[in-house]
PDB file of C-alpha atoms in Angstrom:
ATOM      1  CA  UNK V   1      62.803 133.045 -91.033  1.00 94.00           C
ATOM      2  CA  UNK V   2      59.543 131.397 -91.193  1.00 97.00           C
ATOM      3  CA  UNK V   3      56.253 133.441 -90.184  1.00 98.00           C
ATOM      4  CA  UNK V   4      52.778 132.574 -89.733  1.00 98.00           C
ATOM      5  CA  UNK V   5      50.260 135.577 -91.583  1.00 98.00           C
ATOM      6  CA  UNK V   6      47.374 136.392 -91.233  1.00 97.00           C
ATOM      7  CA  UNK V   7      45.052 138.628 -93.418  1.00 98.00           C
ATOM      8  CA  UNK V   8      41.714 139.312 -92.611  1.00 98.00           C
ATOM      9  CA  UNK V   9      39.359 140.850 -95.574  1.00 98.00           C
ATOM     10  CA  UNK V  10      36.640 142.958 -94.576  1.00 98.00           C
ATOM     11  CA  UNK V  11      34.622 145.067 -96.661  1.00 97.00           C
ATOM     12  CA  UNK V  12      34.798 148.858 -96.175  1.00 97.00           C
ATOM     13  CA  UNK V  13      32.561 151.258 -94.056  1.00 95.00           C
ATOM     14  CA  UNK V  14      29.370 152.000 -96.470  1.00 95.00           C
ATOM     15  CA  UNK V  15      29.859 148.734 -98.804  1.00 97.00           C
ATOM     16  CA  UNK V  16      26.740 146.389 -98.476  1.00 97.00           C
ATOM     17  CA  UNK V  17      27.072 143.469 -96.419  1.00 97.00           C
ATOM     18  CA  UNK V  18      24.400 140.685 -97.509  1.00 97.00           C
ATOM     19  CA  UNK V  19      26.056 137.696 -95.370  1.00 96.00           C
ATOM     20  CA  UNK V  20      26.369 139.582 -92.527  1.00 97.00           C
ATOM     21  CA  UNK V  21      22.410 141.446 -92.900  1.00 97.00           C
ATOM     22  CA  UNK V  22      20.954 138.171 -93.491  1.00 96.00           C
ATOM     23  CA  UNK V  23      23.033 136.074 -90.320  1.00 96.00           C
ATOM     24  CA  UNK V  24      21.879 139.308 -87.832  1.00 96.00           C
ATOM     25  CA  UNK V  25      17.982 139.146 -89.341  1.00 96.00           C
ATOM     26  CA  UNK V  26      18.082 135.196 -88.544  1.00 95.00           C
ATOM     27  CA  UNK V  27      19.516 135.959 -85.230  1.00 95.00           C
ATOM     28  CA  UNK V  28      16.224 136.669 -83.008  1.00 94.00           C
ATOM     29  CA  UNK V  29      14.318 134.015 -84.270  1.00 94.00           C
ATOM     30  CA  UNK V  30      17.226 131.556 -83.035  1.00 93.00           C
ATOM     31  CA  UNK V  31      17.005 133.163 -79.214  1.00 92.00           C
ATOM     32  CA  UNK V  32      19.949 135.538 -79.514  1.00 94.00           C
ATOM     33  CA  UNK V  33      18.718 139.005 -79.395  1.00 90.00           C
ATOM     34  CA  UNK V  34      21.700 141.007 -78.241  1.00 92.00           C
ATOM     35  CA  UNK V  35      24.150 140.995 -81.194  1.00 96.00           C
ATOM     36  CA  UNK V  36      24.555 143.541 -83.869  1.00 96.00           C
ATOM     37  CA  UNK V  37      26.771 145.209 -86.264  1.00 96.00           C
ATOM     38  CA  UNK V  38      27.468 141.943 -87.586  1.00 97.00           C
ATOM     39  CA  UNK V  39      29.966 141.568 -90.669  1.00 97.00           C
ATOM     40  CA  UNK V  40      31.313 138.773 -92.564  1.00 98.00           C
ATOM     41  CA  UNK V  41      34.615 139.324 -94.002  1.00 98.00           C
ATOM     42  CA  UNK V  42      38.112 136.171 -95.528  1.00 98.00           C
ATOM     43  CA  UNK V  43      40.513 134.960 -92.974  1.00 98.00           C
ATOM     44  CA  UNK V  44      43.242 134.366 -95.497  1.00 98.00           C
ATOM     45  CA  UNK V  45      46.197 131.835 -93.365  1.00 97.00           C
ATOM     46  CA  UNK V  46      49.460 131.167 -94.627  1.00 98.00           C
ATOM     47  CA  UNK V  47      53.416 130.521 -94.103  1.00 98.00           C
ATOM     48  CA  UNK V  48      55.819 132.438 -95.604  1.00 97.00           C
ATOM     49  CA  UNK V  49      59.377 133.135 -95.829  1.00 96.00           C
ATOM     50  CA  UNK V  50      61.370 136.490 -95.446  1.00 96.00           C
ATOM     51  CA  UNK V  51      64.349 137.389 -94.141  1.00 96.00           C
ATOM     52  CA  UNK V  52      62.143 139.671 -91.421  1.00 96.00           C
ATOM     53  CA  UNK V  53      59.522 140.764 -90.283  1.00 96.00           C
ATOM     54  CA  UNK V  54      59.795 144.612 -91.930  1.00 96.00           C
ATOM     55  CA  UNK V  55      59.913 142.580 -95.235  1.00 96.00           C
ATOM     56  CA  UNK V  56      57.633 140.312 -94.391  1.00 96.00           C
ATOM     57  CA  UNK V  57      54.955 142.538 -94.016  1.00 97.00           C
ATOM     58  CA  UNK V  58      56.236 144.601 -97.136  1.00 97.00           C
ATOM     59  CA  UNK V  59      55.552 141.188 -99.230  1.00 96.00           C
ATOM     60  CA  UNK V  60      52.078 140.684 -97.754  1.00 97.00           C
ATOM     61  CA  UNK V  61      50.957 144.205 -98.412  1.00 97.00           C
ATOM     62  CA  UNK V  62      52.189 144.157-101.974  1.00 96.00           C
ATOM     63  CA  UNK V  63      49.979 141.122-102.052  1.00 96.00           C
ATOM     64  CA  UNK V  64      46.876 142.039-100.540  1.00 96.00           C
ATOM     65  CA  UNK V  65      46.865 145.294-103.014  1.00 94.00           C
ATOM     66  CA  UNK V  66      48.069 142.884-106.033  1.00 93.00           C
ATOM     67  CA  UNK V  67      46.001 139.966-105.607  1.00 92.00           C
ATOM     68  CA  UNK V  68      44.181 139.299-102.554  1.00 96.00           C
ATOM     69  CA  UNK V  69      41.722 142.256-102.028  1.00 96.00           C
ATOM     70  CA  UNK V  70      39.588 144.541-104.693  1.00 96.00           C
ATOM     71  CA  UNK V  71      40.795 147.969-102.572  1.00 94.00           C
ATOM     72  CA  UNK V  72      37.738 149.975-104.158  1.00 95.00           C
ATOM     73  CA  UNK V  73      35.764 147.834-101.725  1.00 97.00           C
ATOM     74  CA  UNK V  74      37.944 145.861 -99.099  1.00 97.00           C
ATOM     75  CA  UNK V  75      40.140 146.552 -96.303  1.00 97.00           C
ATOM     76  CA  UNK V  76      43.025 144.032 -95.016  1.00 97.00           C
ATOM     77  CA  UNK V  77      44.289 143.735 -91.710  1.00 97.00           C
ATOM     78  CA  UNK V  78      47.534 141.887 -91.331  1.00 98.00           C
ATOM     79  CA  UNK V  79      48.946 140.118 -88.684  1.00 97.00           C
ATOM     80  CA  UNK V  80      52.434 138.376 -88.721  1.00 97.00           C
ATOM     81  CA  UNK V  81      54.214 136.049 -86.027  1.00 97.00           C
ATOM     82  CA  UNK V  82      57.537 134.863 -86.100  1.00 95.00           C
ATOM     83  CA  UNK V  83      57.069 130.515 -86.580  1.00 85.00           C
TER      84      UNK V  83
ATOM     85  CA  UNK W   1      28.827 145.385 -71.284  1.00 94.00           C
ATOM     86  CA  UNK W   2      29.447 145.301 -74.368  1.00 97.00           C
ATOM     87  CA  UNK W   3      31.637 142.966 -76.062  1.00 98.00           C
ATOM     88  CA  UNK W   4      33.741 142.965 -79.327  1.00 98.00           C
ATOM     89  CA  UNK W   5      32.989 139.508 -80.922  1.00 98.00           C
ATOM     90  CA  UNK W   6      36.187 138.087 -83.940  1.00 97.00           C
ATOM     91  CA  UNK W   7      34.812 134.148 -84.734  1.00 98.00           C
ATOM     92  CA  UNK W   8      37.753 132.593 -87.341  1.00 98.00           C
ATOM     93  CA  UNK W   9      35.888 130.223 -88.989  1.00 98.00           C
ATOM     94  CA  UNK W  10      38.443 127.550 -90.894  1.00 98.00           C
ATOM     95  CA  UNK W  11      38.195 124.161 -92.747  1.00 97.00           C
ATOM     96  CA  UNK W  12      39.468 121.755 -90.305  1.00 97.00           C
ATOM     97  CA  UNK W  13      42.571 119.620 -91.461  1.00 95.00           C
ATOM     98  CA  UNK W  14      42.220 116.764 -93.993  1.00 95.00           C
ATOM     99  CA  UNK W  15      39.055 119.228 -95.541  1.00 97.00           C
ATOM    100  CA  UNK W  16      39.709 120.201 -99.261  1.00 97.00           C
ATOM    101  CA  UNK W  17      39.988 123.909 -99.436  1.00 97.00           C
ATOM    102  CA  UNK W  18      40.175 124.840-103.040  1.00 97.00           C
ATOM    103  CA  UNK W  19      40.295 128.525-102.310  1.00 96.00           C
ATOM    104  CA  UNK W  20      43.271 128.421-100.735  1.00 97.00           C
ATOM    105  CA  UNK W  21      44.765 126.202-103.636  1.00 97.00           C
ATOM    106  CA  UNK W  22      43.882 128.065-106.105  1.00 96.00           C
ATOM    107  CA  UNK W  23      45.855 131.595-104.833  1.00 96.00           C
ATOM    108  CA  UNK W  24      48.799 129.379-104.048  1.00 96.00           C
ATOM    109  CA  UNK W  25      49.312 127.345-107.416  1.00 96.00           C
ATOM    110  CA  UNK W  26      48.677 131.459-108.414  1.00 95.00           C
ATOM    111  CA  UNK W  27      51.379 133.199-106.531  1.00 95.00           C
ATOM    112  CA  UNK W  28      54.479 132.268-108.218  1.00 94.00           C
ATOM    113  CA  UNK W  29      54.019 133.346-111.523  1.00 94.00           C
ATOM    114  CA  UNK W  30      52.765 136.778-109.615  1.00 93.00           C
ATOM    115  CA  UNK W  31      56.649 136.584-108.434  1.00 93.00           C
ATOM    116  CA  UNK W  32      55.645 135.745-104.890  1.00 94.00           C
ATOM    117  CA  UNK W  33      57.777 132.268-104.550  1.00 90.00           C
ATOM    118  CA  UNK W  34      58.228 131.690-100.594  1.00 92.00           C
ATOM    119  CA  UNK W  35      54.467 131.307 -99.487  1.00 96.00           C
ATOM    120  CA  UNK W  36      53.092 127.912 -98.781  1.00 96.00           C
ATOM    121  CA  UNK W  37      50.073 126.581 -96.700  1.00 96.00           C
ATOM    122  CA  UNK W  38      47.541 128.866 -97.892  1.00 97.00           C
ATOM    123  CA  UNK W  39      44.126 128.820 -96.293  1.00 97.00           C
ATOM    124  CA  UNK W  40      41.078 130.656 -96.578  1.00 98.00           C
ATOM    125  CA  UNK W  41      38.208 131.047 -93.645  1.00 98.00           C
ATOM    126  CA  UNK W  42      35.721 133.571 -92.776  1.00 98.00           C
ATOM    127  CA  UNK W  43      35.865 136.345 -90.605  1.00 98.00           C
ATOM    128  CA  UNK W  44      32.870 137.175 -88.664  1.00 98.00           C
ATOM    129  CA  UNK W  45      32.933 140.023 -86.772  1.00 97.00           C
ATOM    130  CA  UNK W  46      29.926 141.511 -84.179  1.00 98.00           C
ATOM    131  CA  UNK W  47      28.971 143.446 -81.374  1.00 98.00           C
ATOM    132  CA  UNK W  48      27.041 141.676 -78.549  1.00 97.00           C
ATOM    133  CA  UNK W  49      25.756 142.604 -74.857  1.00 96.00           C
ATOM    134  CA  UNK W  50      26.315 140.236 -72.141  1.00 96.00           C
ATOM    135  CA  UNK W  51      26.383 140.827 -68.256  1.00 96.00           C
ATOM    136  CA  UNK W  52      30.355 139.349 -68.347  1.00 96.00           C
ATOM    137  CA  UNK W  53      32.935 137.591 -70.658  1.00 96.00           C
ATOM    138  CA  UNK W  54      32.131 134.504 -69.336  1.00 96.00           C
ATOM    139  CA  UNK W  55      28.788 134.426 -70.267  1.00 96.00           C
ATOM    140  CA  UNK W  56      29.524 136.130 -73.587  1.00 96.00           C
ATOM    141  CA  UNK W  57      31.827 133.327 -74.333  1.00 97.00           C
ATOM    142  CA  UNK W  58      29.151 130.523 -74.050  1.00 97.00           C
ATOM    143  CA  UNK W  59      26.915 133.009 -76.498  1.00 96.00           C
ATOM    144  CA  UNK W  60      29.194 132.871 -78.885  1.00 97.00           C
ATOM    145  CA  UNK W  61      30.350 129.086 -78.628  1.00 97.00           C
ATOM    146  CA  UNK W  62      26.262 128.040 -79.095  1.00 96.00           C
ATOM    147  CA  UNK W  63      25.783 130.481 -81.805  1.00 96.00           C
ATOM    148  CA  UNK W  64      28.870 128.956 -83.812  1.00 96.00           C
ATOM    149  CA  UNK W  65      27.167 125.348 -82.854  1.00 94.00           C
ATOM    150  CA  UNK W  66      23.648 126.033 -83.847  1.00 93.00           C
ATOM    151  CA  UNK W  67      24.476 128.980 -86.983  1.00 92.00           C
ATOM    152  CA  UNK W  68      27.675 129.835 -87.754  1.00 96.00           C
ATOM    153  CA  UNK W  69      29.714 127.096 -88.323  1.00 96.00           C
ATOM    154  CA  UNK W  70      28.900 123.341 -89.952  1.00 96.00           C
ATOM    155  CA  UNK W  71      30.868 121.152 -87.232  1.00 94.00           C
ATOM    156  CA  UNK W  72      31.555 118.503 -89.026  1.00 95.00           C
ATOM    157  CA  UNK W  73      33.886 120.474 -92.044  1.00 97.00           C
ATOM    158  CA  UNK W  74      34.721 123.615 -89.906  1.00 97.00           C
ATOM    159  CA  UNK W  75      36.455 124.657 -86.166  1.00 97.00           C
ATOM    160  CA  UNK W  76      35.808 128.203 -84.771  1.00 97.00           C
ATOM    161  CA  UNK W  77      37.795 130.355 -83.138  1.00 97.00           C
ATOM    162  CA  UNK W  78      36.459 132.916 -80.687  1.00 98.00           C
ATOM    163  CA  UNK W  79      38.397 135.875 -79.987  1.00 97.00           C
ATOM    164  CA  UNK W  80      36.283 138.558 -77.415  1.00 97.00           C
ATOM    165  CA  UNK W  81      37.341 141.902 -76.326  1.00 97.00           C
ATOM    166  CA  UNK W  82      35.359 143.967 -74.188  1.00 95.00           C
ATOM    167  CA  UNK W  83      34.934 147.493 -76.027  1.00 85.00           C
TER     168      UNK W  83
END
């Protein structure tokens, strides 16, 4: 089976943010004053396949922890639909 | 109310993305052989107040206009849940 993934990267609670500090200082001075808590994280796309979605997901985690996040300071959120 | 704000930002098609290259021509010698298509975005993520999701919604689509996003290399996608 074929399945569209999804992994977004985001940086953990505590770990500076610089991106997303320096797009909610600009923020005001552009005329939108009502947004905060702004963070900037890696939508990582891609097709795999697997023979399901248990292993599936198995195979992406591996990956995240292997290769596609630093865990000391990033968090991964994965999201998996059949294609 | 306040609103949840998720904006995907990606390369739109025919735009070389050599991030996402670069961890595929990686992955099989990391013994991960069935993943193709790799892409990599950014993954904004905010809280902002706005009397309804409409409104919210037309917020978010001039901010990725005017700020977030260069139109001409990258698409947006807006994802809000009220929270």
């Amino acid at each position: 089976m074929r399945f569209d993934v999804l992994v977004e990267v985001s940086l953990r609670p505590g770990i500076a943010d610089p991106q997303g500090s320096t797009i909610e200082r600009a923020l005001p001075s552009l005329g939108f004053d009502r947004i905060e808590a702004v963070h900037v994280g890696k939508a990582i796309r891609f097709i795999m396949e697997a023979p399901d979605e248990h292993s599936a997901r198995g195979t992406v985690e591996e990956l995240c922890k292997r290769f596609l996040t630093n865990p000391v300071i990033e968090d991964a959120s994965i999201t998996i639909t059949a294609s």
